[in-house]
Amino acid sequence: MWFEVKPDYKKSFLLCFVYRPPKSTIDWIDDFEKELGMAVTINSDIILLGDFNMNFKAPSKPPQKWLNVLETFNLQQLIVDATRVTKDTSTLIDHIYVSNLDKVQESHVCKLAISDHYPICLTRKEVNKDKKNSHSTITYRNFKKFDQNEFLLDLQSTPFYKIEFEDNPSVCLQLFYDMLNKVLDKHAPVVEKRVKKDRQPDWYNSEIIYARNMRDKYNALGLWSEYRFWRNKTKQIIENSKKNYYKNMVKDSKDSKSLWKCLHSLNPKFKNSPHELATDENNTTTNDKKSIADTFNTFFTSCAEELREQRDITSIDKADFNNLSKFIKNQLKTTTRCSAGRSFIRPQRLNPERLGQVWTTFKLDSALNLDCD
């Protein structure tokens, strides 16, 4: 039985539940290979699980034809423990096959069962797609006004005895769910909440939640000393939680891939958009690096001349640094000795007229060329 699973904001994948009868012939493999060929044309991310009745536990070996099919479609078998254990035998006939091992977090064989087969399961890793122009909502039961005594009273008065009059197990289970959910909806209704993130980071724990609630509580009451205490306490708890989480993450890294995953989570990559700049009076923008550099060079090399023109300061064509040298020498005539024996000019206040006279003697021609070609 095939299903296409489409999680919200995630890529879809194909899920197939398989049962191969023990007395099946080799033709079953040929027929199933055709199904796999059709499946990969729809989606290359495939998960197969079920009772294949092929023993993978040594020293037994599955048919070579089945191994060739697995190699053709790049399917990997995850279960390594025995799934059917009796007093005399121990076999691995329940399998999980995946085509994308990177999206599997773990696989497990539960050693508790009501039949002679142990249940098998896997945990799948998912990566959210880019959710532009959308927000996240979570659904949960609100226990804010939950009263345990009233809930138990309503639960006792629920007519669960009606289940005994049904013969179909599926109908019995659905009837039980309906009656139980009716009581739960009364005392702990299902609500939706808009959140910034639909999944909290792994270092986020109950201690942080409690500290944040206390901080917000005292902030709402206006008790500022208690608020400041819990604000600092919350910050300290978050820092310690992050520190311990990443410390253990690095310590438990078994390979370079998991180590780099930890490092990337500490320093995530953000796609930087190219810089844009208006290069003319019409506000024409460009992201060409050379055009931006030329625009900056033109501005900074001409701003001094424009400033002189705005202040009506007449330039001197043959000005050089001789006037500046004379000015400094005149100021050095009255020097002061510091404790180290060095001379320095005593700070003086220059009026705008005197500063303008000195400014006009500077030679500015050498500062009017572009710094780059």
XYZ file of C-alpha atoms in Angstrom:
373
model
C 0.000 0.000 0.000
C 1.529 3.293 -1.151
C 1.014 6.755 0.337
C 2.400 10.151 -0.603
C 3.028 12.126 2.583
C 3.011 15.919 2.230
C 3.998 17.657 5.492
C 3.394 21.394 5.787
C 6.286 23.470 4.437
C 8.329 20.311 3.793
C 9.101 18.124 0.811
C 6.830 15.163 0.223
C 7.933 11.524 0.294
C 6.473 8.111 -0.540
C 5.598 5.650 2.211
C 4.859 2.008 1.404
C 3.582 -0.679 3.794
C 4.545 -4.145 2.613
C 3.523 -7.671 3.505
C 5.123 -10.534 1.618
C 3.546 -13.929 2.326
C 6.042 -16.588 3.463
C 5.216 -18.884 0.543
C 5.653 -16.228 -2.142
C 7.652 -17.193 -5.201
C 10.500 -15.303 -6.781
C 7.966 -13.625 -9.084
C 6.908 -11.422 -6.167
C 10.253 -9.636 -6.374
C 9.750 -8.973 -10.098
C 6.298 -7.506 -9.504
C 7.488 -5.326 -6.646
C 10.437 -4.111 -8.719
C 7.950 -2.795 -11.285
C 6.121 -0.905 -8.531
C 9.385 0.649 -7.376
C 10.142 1.706 -10.936
C 6.828 3.553 -11.114
C 7.316 5.060 -7.646
C 10.691 6.675 -8.377
C 9.136 8.513 -11.326
C 6.816 10.228 -8.833
C 9.199 10.834 -5.939
C 12.749 9.644 -5.317
C 12.399 9.860 -1.520
C 10.970 6.446 -0.575
C 10.392 4.574 2.688
C 9.426 0.882 2.699
C 8.486 -0.922 5.886
C 6.681 -4.096 6.788
C 6.930 -7.867 7.006
C 9.035 -9.035 4.053
C 9.569 -12.591 5.354
C 13.212 -12.511 4.273
C 15.623 -13.245 7.068
C 18.460 -10.713 7.270
C 19.870 -12.203 10.455
C 23.147 -14.081 9.988
C 23.894 -16.754 8.970
C 20.768 -16.559 6.794
C 20.859 -14.459 3.634
C 18.020 -12.953 1.593
C 17.689 -13.872 -2.095
C 20.371 -12.352 -4.289
C 17.691 -11.062 -6.630
C 16.251 -8.966 -3.800
C 19.690 -7.576 -2.987
C 20.072 -6.561 -6.625
C 16.764 -4.677 -6.458
C 17.928 -2.817 -3.352
C 21.157 -1.837 -5.071
C 19.338 -0.695 -8.212
C 17.053 1.690 -6.325
C 19.664 2.676 -3.712
C 17.582 1.326 -0.814
C 19.221 0.684 2.556
C 17.877 -1.630 5.239
C 17.944 -0.062 8.739
C 16.777 -2.775 11.152
C 19.573 -4.827 12.729
C 17.823 -6.518 15.688
C 15.639 -9.603 15.505
C 11.953 -8.817 14.988
C 10.431 -12.278 15.509
C 11.654 -14.185 18.525
C 10.332 -17.524 19.745
C 11.667 -20.138 22.136
C 13.625 -21.823 19.382
C 14.165 -19.206 16.653
C 15.214 -15.597 16.220
C 14.766 -13.980 12.809
C 14.917 -10.523 11.251
C 12.054 -10.549 8.770
C 10.535 -7.085 9.401
C 12.477 -4.418 7.539
C 12.661 -0.672 6.938
C 14.199 0.502 3.659
C 14.992 4.131 2.856
C 16.385 5.800 -0.233
C 17.651 8.883 1.616
C 19.587 7.930 4.732
C 20.393 11.566 5.577
C 16.744 12.188 6.443
C 16.559 9.402 9.036
C 17.354 10.301 12.612
C 17.008 6.834 14.142
C 15.343 3.435 13.738
C 14.154 1.190 16.523
C 12.707 -2.224 17.336
C 10.236 -2.134 20.210
C 10.608 -5.273 22.330
C 6.969 -5.140 23.489
C 4.249 -6.672 21.337
C 0.911 -8.487 21.489
C 1.907 -10.781 18.604
C 4.992 -12.795 17.722
C 6.429 -9.831 15.752
C 8.083 -6.837 17.365
C 7.010 -3.415 16.036
C 9.557 -1.458 13.999
C 9.699 2.308 13.663
C 11.896 5.175 12.534
C 12.223 8.878 13.256
C 12.509 11.078 10.205
C 14.348 14.391 10.054
C 12.671 17.217 8.216
C 13.882 20.616 7.037
C 11.388 23.419 6.660
C 11.050 25.082 3.306
C 11.398 28.837 3.020
C 8.116 30.253 4.327
C 8.045 33.701 2.772
C 5.124 36.001 3.503
C 3.576 33.507 5.902
C 3.364 32.924 9.620
C 3.347 29.794 11.759
C 0.532 28.546 13.944
C 0.607 25.775 16.506
C -2.306 23.734 17.830
C -2.394 22.546 21.421
C -4.737 21.823 24.309
C -5.188 24.671 26.754
C -4.987 23.422 30.363
C -5.207 26.899 31.870
C -8.670 26.284 33.397
C -8.299 22.530 33.782
C -9.811 21.074 36.962
C -8.740 17.506 37.627
C -11.658 16.636 39.918
C -14.309 17.856 37.483
C -12.543 16.082 34.634
C -12.578 12.767 36.530
C -16.270 13.184 37.379
C -17.189 13.740 33.729
C -14.974 10.841 32.736
C -16.777 8.528 35.160
C -20.158 9.531 33.757
C -19.078 8.878 30.162
C -20.905 5.796 28.759
C -17.865 3.748 27.789
C -19.989 0.612 28.213
C -21.410 1.192 24.729
C -18.127 -0.066 23.306
C -18.935 -3.577 24.534
C -21.908 -3.808 22.169
C -19.740 -3.340 19.077
C -18.094 -6.243 17.267
C -15.816 -4.342 14.893
C -12.509 -3.395 16.611
C -12.117 -0.293 14.431
C -15.564 0.946 15.401
C -14.799 0.294 19.072
C -11.582 2.264 18.903
C -13.220 5.178 17.095
C -16.074 5.221 19.608
C -13.594 5.332 22.481
C -11.695 8.216 20.874
C -14.889 10.184 20.260
C -16.110 9.900 23.855
C -12.703 10.658 25.341
C -12.091 13.662 23.080
C -15.518 15.047 23.922
C -14.572 15.185 27.605
C -11.106 16.558 26.818
C -12.525 19.301 24.602
C -14.728 20.429 27.476
C -11.951 20.756 30.067
C -8.903 21.336 27.835
C -10.088 22.787 24.520
C -7.902 22.745 21.429
C -6.666 26.232 20.551
C -4.463 27.739 17.867
C -1.743 30.266 18.506
C 0.354 32.326 16.149
C 4.055 31.996 16.938
C 7.346 33.240 15.532
C 8.771 29.720 15.371
C 6.835 26.490 15.067
C 9.696 24.602 16.697
C 11.862 25.737 19.588
C 15.630 25.100 19.619
C 16.930 22.028 21.414
C 18.497 24.055 24.229
C 15.104 25.554 25.138
C 13.882 23.770 28.290
C 11.241 23.990 31.018
C 13.529 25.973 33.312
C 13.720 28.766 30.740
C 9.941 28.729 30.319
C 9.416 29.083 34.070
C 11.924 31.936 34.354
C 10.341 33.801 31.437
C 6.871 33.419 32.929
C 8.067 34.820 36.258
C 9.790 37.707 34.482
C 6.657 38.593 32.512
C 4.486 38.206 35.614
C 6.413 40.748 37.680
C 6.689 43.058 34.691
C 2.892 43.087 34.348
C 2.483 43.721 38.101
C 4.969 46.591 38.042
C 7.237 45.033 40.684
C 10.479 46.290 39.177
C 12.978 44.830 41.635
C 11.531 41.323 41.194
C 11.279 41.909 37.454
C 14.953 42.853 37.175
C 15.928 39.803 39.214
C 14.023 37.383 36.956
C 15.139 39.218 33.826
C 18.776 38.663 34.745
C 17.980 35.142 35.934
C 16.353 34.298 32.597
C 19.342 35.610 30.677
C 21.719 33.579 32.835
C 19.695 30.377 32.436
C 19.560 30.780 28.643
C 23.308 31.349 28.420
C 24.065 28.309 30.585
C 21.628 26.149 28.633
C 23.206 27.130 25.313
C 26.681 26.573 26.696
C 25.891 23.086 27.980
C 23.984 22.111 24.845
C 26.728 23.051 22.385
C 29.426 21.687 24.678
C 27.724 18.292 24.738
C 26.997 18.509 21.020
C 30.685 18.954 20.205
C 31.670 16.290 22.721
C 29.226 13.744 21.297
C 30.124 14.416 17.657
C 31.086 11.060 16.201
C 32.100 12.272 12.758
C 33.006 15.437 10.899
C 29.478 15.855 9.531
C 27.865 16.166 12.953
C 30.678 18.455 14.108
C 30.197 20.820 11.171
C 26.458 20.769 11.806
C 27.164 22.056 15.301
C 29.520 24.759 14.020
C 27.066 25.915 11.354
C 24.305 26.196 13.953
C 26.552 28.534 15.949
C 27.406 30.626 12.891
C 24.529 30.361 10.398
C 25.018 31.572 6.866
C 22.870 34.419 5.631
C 22.585 35.223 1.973
C 23.742 38.805 1.572
C 22.075 40.815 -1.157
C 24.435 42.915 -3.327
C 24.863 46.558 -2.346
C 23.146 49.144 -4.512
C 23.976 52.831 -4.935
C 22.467 55.724 -6.863
C 25.169 56.847 -9.301
C 23.612 59.982 -10.821
C 21.118 62.756 -10.203
C 18.280 60.619 -11.602
C 18.803 58.103 -8.769
C 19.792 55.354 -11.180
C 20.921 52.466 -8.993
C 23.628 49.936 -9.763
C 25.299 47.048 -7.972
C 28.445 47.080 -10.111
C 31.412 47.290 -7.741
C 33.551 49.463 -10.046
C 30.734 51.970 -10.623
C 30.110 52.215 -6.885
C 33.838 52.737 -6.201
C 34.078 55.449 -8.890
C 31.041 57.228 -7.445
C 32.558 57.285 -3.970
C 35.943 58.451 -5.288
C 34.382 61.267 -7.293
C 32.393 62.433 -4.294
C 35.201 62.443 -1.746
C 37.792 63.978 -4.080
C 35.491 66.846 -5.037
C 33.849 67.596 -1.699
C 36.787 69.744 -0.499
C 36.679 71.951 -3.593
C 32.901 72.278 -3.346
C 33.225 73.266 0.297
C 35.689 76.011 -0.606
C 33.358 77.332 -3.301
C 30.411 77.384 -0.900
C 32.429 79.427 1.629
C 33.675 81.844 -1.061
C 37.293 81.069 -0.259
C 39.643 82.141 -3.036
C 42.163 79.497 -4.008
C 45.818 80.266 -4.514
C 47.190 78.541 -7.574
C 50.763 78.318 -6.421
C 50.073 77.446 -2.813
C 52.302 74.891 -1.115
C 53.165 73.767 2.384
C 55.592 76.623 3.095
C 52.881 78.745 4.675
C 51.805 75.850 6.840
C 55.407 75.299 7.934
C 55.750 78.974 8.859
C 52.554 78.825 10.853
C 53.752 75.805 12.828
C 57.186 77.362 13.481
C 55.539 80.503 14.819
C 53.472 78.421 17.166
C 56.530 76.486 18.338
C 58.140 79.680 19.640
C 55.944 79.387 22.704
C 56.267 75.763 23.767
C 55.716 73.981 27.028
C 57.847 71.239 28.525
C 56.057 68.131 29.757
C 57.293 65.809 32.492
C 59.012 63.584 29.910
C 61.088 66.497 28.641
C 59.319 66.732 25.289
C 57.937 69.910 23.739
C 54.349 70.282 22.676
C 52.217 73.140 21.360
C 49.881 74.650 23.868
C 46.270 74.247 22.667
C 44.922 77.442 21.130
C 41.521 78.474 19.820
C 41.520 79.557 16.152
C 38.812 81.870 14.915
C 37.121 81.143 11.550
C 38.889 84.020 9.797
C 42.345 82.781 10.789
C 41.450 79.188 9.874
C 40.244 80.325 6.461
C 43.494 82.141 5.808
C 45.512 79.023 6.592
C 43.170 76.824 4.547
C 43.630 78.862 1.371
C 47.385 78.274 1.481
C 47.056 74.484 1.169
C 47.778 72.876 -2.178
C 44.736 70.766 -3.088
C 45.546 69.714 -6.648
C 47.081 66.404 -5.569
C 43.848 65.353 -3.867
C 41.632 65.738 -6.925
C 42.639 62.540 -8.747
C 40.753 59.244 -8.525
C 42.262 56.580 -6.300
C 41.582 53.800 -8.776
C 41.261 53.422 -12.523
